[in-house]
PDB file of C-alpha atoms and ligand atoms in Angstrom:
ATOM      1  CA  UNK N   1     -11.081   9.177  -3.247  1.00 97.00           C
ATOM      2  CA  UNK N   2     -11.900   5.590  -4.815  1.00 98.00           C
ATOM      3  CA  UNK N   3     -10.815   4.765  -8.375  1.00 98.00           C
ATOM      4  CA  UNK N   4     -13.286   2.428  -9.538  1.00 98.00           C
ATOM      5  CA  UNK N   5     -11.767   1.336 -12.630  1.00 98.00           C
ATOM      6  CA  UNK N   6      -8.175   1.266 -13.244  1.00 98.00           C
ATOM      7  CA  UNK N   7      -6.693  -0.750 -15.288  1.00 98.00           C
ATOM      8  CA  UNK N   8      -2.905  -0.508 -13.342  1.00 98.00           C
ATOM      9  CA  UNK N   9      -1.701  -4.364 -13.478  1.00 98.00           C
ATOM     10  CA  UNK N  10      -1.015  -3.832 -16.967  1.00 98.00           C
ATOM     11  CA  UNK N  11       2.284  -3.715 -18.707  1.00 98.00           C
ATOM     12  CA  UNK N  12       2.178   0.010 -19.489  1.00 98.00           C
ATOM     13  CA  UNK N  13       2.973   0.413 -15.263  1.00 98.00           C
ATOM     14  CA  UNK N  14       5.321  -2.919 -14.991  1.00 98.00           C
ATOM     15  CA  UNK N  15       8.463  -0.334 -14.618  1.00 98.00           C
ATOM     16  CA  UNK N  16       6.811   1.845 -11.635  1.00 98.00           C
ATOM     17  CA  UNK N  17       3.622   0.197 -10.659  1.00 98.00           C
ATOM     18  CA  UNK N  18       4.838   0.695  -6.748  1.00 98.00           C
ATOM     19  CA  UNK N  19       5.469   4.709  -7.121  1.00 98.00           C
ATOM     20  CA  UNK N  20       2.344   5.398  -9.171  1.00 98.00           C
ATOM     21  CA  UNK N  21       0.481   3.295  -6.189  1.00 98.00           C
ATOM     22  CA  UNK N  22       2.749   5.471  -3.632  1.00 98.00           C
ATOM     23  CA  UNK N  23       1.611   8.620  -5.491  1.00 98.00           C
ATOM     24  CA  UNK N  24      -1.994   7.509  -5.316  1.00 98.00           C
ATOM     25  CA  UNK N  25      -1.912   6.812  -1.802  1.00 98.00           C
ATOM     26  CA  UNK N  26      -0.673  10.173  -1.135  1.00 98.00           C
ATOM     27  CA  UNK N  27      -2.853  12.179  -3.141  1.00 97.00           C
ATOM     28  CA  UNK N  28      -5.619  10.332  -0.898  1.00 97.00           C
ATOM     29  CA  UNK N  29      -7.074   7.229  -3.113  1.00 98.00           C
ATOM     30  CA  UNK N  30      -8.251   4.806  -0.538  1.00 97.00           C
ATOM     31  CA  UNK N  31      -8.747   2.198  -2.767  1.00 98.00           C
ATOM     32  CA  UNK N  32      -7.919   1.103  -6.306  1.00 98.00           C
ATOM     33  CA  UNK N  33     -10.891  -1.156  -8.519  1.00 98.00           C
ATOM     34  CA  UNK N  34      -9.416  -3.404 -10.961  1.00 98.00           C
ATOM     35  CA  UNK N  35     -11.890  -4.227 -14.123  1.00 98.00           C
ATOM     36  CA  UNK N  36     -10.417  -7.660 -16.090  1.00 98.00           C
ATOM     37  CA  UNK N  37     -10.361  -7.862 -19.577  1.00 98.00           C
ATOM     38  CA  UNK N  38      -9.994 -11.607 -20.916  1.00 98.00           C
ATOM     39  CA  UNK N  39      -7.778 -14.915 -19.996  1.00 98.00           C
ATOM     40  CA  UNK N  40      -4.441 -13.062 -20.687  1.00 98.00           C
ATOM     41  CA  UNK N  41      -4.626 -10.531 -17.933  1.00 98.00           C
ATOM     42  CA  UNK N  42      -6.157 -12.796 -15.038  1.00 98.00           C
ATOM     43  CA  UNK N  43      -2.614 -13.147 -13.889  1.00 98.00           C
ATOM     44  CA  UNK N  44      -1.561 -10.078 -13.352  1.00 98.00           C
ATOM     45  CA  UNK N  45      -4.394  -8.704 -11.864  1.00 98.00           C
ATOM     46  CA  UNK N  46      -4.406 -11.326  -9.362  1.00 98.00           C
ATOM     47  CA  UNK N  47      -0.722 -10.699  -8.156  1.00 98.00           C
ATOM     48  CA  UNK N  48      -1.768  -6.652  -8.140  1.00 98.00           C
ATOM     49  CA  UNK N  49      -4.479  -7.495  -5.418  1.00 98.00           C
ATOM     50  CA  UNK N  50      -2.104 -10.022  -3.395  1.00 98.00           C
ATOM     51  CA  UNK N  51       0.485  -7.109  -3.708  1.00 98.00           C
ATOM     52  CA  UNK N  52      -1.727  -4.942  -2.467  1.00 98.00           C
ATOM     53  CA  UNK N  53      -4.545  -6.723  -0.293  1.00 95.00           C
ATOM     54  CA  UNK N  54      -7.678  -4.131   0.858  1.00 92.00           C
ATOM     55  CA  UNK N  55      -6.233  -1.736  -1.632  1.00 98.00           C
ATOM     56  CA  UNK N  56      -6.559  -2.959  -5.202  1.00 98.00           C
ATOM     57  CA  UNK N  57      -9.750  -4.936  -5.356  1.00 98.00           C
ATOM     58  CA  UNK N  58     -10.342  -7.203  -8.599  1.00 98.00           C
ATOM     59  CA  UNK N  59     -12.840  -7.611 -10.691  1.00 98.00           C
ATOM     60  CA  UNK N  60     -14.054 -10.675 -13.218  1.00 98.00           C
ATOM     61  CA  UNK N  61     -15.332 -10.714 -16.532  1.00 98.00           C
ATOM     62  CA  UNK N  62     -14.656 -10.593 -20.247  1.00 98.00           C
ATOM     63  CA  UNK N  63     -14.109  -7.156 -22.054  1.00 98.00           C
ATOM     64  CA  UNK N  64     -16.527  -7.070 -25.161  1.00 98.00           C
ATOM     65  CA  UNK N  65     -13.287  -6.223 -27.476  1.00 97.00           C
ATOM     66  CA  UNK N  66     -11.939  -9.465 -26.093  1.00 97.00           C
ATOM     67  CA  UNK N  67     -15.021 -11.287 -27.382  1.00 98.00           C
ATOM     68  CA  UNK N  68     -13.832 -13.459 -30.670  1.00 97.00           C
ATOM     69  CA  UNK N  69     -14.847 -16.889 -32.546  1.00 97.00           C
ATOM     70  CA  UNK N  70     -13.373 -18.036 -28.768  1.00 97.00           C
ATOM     71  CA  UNK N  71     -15.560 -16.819 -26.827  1.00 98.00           C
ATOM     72  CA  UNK N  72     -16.583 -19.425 -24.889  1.00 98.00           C
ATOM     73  CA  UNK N  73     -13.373 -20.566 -23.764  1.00 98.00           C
ATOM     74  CA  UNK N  74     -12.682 -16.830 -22.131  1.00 98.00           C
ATOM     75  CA  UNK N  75     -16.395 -17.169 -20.721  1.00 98.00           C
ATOM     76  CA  UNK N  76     -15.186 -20.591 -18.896  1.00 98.00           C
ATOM     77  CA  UNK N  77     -12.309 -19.455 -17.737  1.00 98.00           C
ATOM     78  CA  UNK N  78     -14.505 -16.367 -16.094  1.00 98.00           C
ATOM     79  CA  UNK N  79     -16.773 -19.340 -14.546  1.00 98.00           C
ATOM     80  CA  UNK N  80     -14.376 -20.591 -13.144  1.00 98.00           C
ATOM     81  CA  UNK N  81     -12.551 -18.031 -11.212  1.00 98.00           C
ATOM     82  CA  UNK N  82     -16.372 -17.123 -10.174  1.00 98.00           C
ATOM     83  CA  UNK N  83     -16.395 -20.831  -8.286  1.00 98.00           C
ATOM     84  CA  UNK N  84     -13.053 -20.152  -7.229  1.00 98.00           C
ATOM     85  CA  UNK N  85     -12.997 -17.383  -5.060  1.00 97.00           C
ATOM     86  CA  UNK N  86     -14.799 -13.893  -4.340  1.00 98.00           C
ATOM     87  CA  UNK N  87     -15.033 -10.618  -6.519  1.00 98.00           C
ATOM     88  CA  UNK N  88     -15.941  -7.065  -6.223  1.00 98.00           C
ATOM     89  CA  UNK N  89     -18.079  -7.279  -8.814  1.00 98.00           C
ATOM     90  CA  UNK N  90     -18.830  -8.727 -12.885  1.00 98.00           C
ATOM     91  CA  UNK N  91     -16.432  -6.146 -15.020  1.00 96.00           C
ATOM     92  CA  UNK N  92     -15.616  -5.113 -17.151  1.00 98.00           C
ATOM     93  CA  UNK N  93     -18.601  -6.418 -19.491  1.00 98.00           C
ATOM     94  CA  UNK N  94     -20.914  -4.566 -22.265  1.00 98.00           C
ATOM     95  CA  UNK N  95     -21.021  -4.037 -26.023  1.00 98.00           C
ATOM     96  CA  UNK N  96     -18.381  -2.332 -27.874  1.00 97.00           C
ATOM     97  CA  UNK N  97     -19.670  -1.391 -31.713  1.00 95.00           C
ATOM     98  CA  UNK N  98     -17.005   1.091 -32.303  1.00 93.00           C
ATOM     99  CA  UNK N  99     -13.984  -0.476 -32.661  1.00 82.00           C
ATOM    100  CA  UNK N 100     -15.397  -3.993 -34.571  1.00 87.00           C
ATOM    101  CA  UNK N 101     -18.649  -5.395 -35.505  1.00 92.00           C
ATOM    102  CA  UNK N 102     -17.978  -8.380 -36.340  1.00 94.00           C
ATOM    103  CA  UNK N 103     -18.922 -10.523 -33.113  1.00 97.00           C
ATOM    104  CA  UNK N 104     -21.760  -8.773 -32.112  1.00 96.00           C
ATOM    105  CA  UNK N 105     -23.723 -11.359 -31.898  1.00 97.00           C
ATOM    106  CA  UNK N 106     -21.711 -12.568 -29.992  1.00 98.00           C
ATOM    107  CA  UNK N 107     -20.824 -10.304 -27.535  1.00 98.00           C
ATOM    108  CA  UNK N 108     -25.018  -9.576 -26.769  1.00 98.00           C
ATOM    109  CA  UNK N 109     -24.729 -13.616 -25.809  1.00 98.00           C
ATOM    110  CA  UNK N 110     -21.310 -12.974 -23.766  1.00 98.00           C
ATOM    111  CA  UNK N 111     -22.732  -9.814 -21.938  1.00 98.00           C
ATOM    112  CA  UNK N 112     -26.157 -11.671 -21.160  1.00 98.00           C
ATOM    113  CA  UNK N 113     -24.184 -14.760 -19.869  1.00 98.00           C
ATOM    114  CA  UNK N 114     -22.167 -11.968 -17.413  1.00 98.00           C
ATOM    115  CA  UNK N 115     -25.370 -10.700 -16.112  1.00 98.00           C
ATOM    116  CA  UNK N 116     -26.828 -13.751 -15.245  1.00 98.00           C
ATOM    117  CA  UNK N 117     -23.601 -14.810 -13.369  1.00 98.00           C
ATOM    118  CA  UNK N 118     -23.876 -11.337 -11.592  1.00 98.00           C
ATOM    119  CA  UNK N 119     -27.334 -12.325 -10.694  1.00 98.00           C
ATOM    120  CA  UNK N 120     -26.107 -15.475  -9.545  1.00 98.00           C
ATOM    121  CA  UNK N 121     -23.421 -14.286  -7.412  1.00 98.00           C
ATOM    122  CA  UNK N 122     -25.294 -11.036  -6.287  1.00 98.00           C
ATOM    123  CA  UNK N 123     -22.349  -8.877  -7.915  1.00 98.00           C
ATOM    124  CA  UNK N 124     -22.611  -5.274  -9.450  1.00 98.00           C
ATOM    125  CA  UNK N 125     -21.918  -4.812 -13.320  1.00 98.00           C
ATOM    126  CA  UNK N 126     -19.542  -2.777 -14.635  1.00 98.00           C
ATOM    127  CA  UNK N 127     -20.338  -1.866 -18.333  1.00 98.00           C
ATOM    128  CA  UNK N 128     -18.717  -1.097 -20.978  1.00 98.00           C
ATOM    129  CA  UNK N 129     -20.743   0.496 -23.681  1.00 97.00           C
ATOM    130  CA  UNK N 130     -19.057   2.228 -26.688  1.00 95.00           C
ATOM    131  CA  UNK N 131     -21.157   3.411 -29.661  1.00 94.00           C
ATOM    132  CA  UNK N 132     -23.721   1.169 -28.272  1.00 97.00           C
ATOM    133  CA  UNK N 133     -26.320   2.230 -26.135  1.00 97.00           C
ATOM    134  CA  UNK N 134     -29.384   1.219 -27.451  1.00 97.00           C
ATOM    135  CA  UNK N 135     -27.884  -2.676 -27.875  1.00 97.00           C
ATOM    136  CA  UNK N 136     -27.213  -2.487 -24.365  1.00 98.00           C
ATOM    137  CA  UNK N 137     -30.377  -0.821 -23.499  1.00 98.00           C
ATOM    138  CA  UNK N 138     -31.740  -4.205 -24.967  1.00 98.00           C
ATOM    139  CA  UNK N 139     -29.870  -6.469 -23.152  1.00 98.00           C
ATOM    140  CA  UNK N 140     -30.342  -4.501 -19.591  1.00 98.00           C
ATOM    141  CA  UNK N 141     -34.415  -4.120 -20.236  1.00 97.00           C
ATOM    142  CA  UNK N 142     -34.534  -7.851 -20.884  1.00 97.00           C
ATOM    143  CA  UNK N 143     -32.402  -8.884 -17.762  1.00 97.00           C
ATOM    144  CA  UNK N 144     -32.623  -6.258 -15.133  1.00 96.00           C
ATOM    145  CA  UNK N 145     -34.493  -7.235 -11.968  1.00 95.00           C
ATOM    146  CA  UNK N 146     -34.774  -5.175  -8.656  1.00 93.00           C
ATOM    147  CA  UNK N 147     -31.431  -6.437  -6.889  1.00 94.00           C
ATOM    148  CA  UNK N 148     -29.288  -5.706 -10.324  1.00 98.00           C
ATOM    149  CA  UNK N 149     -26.650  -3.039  -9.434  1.00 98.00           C
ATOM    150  CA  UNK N 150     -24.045  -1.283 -11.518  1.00 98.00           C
ATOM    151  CA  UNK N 151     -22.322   1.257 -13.188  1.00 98.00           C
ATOM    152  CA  UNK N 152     -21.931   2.320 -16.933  1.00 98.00           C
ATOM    153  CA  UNK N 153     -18.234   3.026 -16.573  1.00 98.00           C
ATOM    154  CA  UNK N 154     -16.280   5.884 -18.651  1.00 98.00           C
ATOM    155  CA  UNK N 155     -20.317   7.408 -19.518  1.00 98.00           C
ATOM    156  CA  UNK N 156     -20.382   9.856 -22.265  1.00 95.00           C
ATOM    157  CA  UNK N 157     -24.020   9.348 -23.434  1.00 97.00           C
ATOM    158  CA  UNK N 158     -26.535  12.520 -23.835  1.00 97.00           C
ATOM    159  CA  UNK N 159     -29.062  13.925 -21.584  1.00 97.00           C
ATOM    160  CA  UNK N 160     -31.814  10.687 -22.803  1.00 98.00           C
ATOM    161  CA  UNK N 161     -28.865   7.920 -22.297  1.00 98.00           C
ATOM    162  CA  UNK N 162     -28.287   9.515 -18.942  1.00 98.00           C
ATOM    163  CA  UNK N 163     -31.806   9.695 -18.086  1.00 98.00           C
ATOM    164  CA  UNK N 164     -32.423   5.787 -18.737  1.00 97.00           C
ATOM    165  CA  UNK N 165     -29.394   5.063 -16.891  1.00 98.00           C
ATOM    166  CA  UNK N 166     -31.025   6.858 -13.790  1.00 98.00           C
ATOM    167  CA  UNK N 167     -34.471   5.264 -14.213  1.00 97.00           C
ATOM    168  CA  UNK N 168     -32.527   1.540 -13.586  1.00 95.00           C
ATOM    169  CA  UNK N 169     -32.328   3.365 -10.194  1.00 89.00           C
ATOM    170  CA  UNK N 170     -29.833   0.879  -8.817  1.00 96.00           C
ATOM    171  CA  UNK N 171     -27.381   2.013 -11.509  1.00 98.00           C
ATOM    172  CA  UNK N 172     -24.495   4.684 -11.280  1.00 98.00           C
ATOM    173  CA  UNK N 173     -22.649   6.795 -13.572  1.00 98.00           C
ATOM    174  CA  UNK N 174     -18.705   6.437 -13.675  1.00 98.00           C
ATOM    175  CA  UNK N 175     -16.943   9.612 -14.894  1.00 98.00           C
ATOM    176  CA  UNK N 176     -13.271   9.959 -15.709  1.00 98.00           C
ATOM    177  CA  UNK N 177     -10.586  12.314 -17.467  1.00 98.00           C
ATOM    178  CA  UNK N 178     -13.336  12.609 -20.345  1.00 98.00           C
ATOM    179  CA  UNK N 179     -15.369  15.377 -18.189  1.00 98.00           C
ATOM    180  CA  UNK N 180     -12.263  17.155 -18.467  1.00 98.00           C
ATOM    181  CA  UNK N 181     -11.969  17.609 -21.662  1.00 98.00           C
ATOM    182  CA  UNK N 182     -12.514  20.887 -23.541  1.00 96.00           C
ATOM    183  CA  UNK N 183     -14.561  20.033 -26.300  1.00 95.00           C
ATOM    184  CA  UNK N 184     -16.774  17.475 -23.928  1.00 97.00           C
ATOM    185  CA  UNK N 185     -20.966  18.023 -24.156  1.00 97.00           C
ATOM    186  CA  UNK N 186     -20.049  15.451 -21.290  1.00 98.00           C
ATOM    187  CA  UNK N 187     -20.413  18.602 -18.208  1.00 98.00           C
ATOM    188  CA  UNK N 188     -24.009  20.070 -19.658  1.00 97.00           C
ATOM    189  CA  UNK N 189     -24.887  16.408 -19.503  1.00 98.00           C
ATOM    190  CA  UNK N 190     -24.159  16.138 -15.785  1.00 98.00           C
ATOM    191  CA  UNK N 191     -26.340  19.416 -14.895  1.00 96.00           C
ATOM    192  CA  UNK N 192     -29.168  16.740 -15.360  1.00 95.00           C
ATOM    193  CA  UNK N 193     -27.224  14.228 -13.456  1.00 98.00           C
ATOM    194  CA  UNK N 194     -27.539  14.123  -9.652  1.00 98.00           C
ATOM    195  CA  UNK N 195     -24.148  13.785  -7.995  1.00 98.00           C
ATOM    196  CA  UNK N 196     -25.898  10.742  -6.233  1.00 98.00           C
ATOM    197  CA  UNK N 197     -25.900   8.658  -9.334  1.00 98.00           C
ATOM    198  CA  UNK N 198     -22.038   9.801  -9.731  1.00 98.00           C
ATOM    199  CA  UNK N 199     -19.089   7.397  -9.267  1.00 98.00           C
ATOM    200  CA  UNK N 200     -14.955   8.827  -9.735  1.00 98.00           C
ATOM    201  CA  UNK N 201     -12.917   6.548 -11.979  1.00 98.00           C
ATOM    202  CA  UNK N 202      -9.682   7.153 -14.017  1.00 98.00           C
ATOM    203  CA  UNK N 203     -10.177   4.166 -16.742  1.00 98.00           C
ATOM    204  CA  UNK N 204      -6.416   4.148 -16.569  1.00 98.00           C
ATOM    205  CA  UNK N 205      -4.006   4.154 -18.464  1.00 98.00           C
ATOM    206  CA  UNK N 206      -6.400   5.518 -20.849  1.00 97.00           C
ATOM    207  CA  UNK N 207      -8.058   8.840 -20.643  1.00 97.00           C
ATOM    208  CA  UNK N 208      -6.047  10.985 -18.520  1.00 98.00           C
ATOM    209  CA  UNK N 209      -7.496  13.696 -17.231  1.00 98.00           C
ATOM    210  CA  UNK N 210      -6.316  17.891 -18.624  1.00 97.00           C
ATOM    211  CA  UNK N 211      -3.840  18.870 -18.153  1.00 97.00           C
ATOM    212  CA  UNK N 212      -2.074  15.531 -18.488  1.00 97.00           C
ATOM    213  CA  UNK N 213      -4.612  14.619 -21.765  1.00 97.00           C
ATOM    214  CA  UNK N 214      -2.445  11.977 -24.206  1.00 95.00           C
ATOM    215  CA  UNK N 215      -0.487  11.143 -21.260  1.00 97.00           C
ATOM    216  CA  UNK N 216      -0.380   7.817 -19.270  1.00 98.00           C
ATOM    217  CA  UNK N 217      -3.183   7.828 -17.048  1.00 98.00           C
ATOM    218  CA  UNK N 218      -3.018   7.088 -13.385  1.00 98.00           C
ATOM    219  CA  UNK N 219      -5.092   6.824  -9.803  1.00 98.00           C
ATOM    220  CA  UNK N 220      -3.549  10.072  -8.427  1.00 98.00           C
ATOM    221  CA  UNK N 221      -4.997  12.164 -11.476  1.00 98.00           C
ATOM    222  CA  UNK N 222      -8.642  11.136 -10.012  1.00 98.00           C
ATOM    223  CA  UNK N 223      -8.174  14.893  -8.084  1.00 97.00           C
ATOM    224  CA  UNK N 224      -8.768  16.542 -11.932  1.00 98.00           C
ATOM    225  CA  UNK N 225     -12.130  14.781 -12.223  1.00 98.00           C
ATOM    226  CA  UNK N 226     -13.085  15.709  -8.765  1.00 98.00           C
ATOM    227  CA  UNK N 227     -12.167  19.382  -9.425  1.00 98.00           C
ATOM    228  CA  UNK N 228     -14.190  19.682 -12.613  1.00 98.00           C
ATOM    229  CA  UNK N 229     -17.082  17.775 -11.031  1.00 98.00           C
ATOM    230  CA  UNK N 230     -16.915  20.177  -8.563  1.00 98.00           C
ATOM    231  CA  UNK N 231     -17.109  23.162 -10.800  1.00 98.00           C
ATOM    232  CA  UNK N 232     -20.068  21.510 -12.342  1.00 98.00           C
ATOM    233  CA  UNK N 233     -22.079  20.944  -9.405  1.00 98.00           C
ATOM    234  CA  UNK N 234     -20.788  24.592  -8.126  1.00 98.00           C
ATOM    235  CA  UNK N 235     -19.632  22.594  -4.863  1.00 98.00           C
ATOM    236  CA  UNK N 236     -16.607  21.760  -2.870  1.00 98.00           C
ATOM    237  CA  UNK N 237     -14.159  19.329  -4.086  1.00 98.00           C
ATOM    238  CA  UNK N 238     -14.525  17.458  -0.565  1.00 98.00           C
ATOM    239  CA  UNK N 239     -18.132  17.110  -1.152  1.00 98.00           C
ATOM    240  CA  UNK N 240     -17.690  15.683  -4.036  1.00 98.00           C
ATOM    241  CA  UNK N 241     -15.080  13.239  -3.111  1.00 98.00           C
ATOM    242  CA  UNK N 242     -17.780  12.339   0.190  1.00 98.00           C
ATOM    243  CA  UNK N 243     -20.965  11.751  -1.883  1.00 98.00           C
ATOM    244  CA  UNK N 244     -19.321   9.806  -4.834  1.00 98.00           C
ATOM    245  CA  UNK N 245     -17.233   7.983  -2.213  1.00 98.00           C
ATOM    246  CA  UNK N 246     -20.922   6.718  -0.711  1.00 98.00           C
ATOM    247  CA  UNK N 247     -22.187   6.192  -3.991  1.00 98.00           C
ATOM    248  CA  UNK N 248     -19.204   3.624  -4.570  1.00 98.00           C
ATOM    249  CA  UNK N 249     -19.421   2.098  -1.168  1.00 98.00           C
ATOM    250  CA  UNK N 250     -22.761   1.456  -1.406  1.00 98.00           C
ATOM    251  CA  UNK N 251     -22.481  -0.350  -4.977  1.00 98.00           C
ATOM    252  CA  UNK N 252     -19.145  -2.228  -4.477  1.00 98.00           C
ATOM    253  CA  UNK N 253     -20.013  -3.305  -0.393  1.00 97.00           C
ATOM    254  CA  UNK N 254     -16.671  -1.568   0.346  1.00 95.00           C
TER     255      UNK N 254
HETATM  256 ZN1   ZN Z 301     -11.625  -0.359 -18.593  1.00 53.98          ZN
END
């Protein structure tokens, strides 16, 4: 299994960061995706990946939570790491109207910038979309070209949001701990959903999976999400694990 998203250089794992990574590796995660969030956790993320070389694989960009009056000092120092060396992709970038309003101007102008760089460097986008789909909708329609590739990471739109993902056609669908959740519409969603637009992520430490729901999230719970995928799509857990393993290594170049 690959975690695409996991946010495990973070302080919440700075007391057992090497067992949860010997935990994933024996429940069978190949490979660990790190999304960035702003300036402060550059650091960290970095030593993760030189920790772990071929298996934690970082990302660059600026979360839209992170984006404040400031925002174009964090979108310099993303610039610059761009010049500086390689990335598995733009991430984790989008529109986040839930949590604050206030800088949404601003974050439309941060997320276009991001695209533009991912055009640039010929990098998939990792989104970040909360209460915001139509604003990003905008953004995307105005922006997307045929090489633009990507996923809408931690997706828990409806059956219409879903269905305009699709029709990007080079965009995937990341699903996490969410899809395990009893009181999700998330699983009827997916019966529109083919398991070719599907990528596995945990999002952790946030959104573990049931039964470990309000718990620390980690890599190794990935196996919940490909169990209840697999009850979805009424198919084996190994085929799900081998078609959204494609899916990733087709979007990431892994
Ligand atoms: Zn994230």
């Amino acid at each position: 299994m690959i975690d695409t998203h996991s946010h495990i250089y973070s302080e919440e794992f700075d007391k057992d960061r090497d067992e949860v990574i010997a935990q994933a590796k024996a429940t069978g995660i190949e490979q660990v995706l790190l999304p960035n969030v702003d300036a402060s956790t550059v650091d960290a993320m970095h030593r993760l990946e030189e920790a772990y070389p071929d298996y934690c694989k970082a990302m660059m960009g600026l979360h839209p939570t992170s984006v404040k009056a400031n925002y174009l000092d964090e979108l310099s120092v993303v610039e610059r790491n761009l010049k500086l060396r390689p990335y598995i992709a733009i991430g984790e970038i989008g529109l986040d109207l839930y949590w604050d309003k206030t800088f949404i101007k601003e974050q439309k102008k941060a997320f276009e910038q991001q695209i533009i760089w991912a055009k640039q460097y010929n990098y998939p986008i990792v989104i970040h979309c909360r209460d915001a789909f139509d604003e990003v909708f905008d953004v995307l329609d105005a922006q997307i070209d045929d090489r633009l590739t990507g996923v809408f990471h931690s997706f828990t739109g409806d059956k219409d949001q879903a269905r305009k993902v699709m029709a990007y056609k080079n965009f995937k669908i990341g699903i996490n701990g969410v899809v395990t959740f009893k009181n999700t519409t998330l699983r009827e969603v997916l019966k529109k959903v083919p398991l070719s637009f599907i990528v596995m992520e945990t999002d952790a430490p946030y959104l573990a999976p049931v039964p470990y729901r309000g718990k620390r999230n980690e890599p190794s719970y990935i196996k919940n999400v490909a169990e209840t995928l697999a009850g979805v799509y009424e198919i084996t857990m190994d085929e799900v694990i081998k078609v959204s393993n494609e899916n990733a290594r087709s979007l990431f170049k892994l």
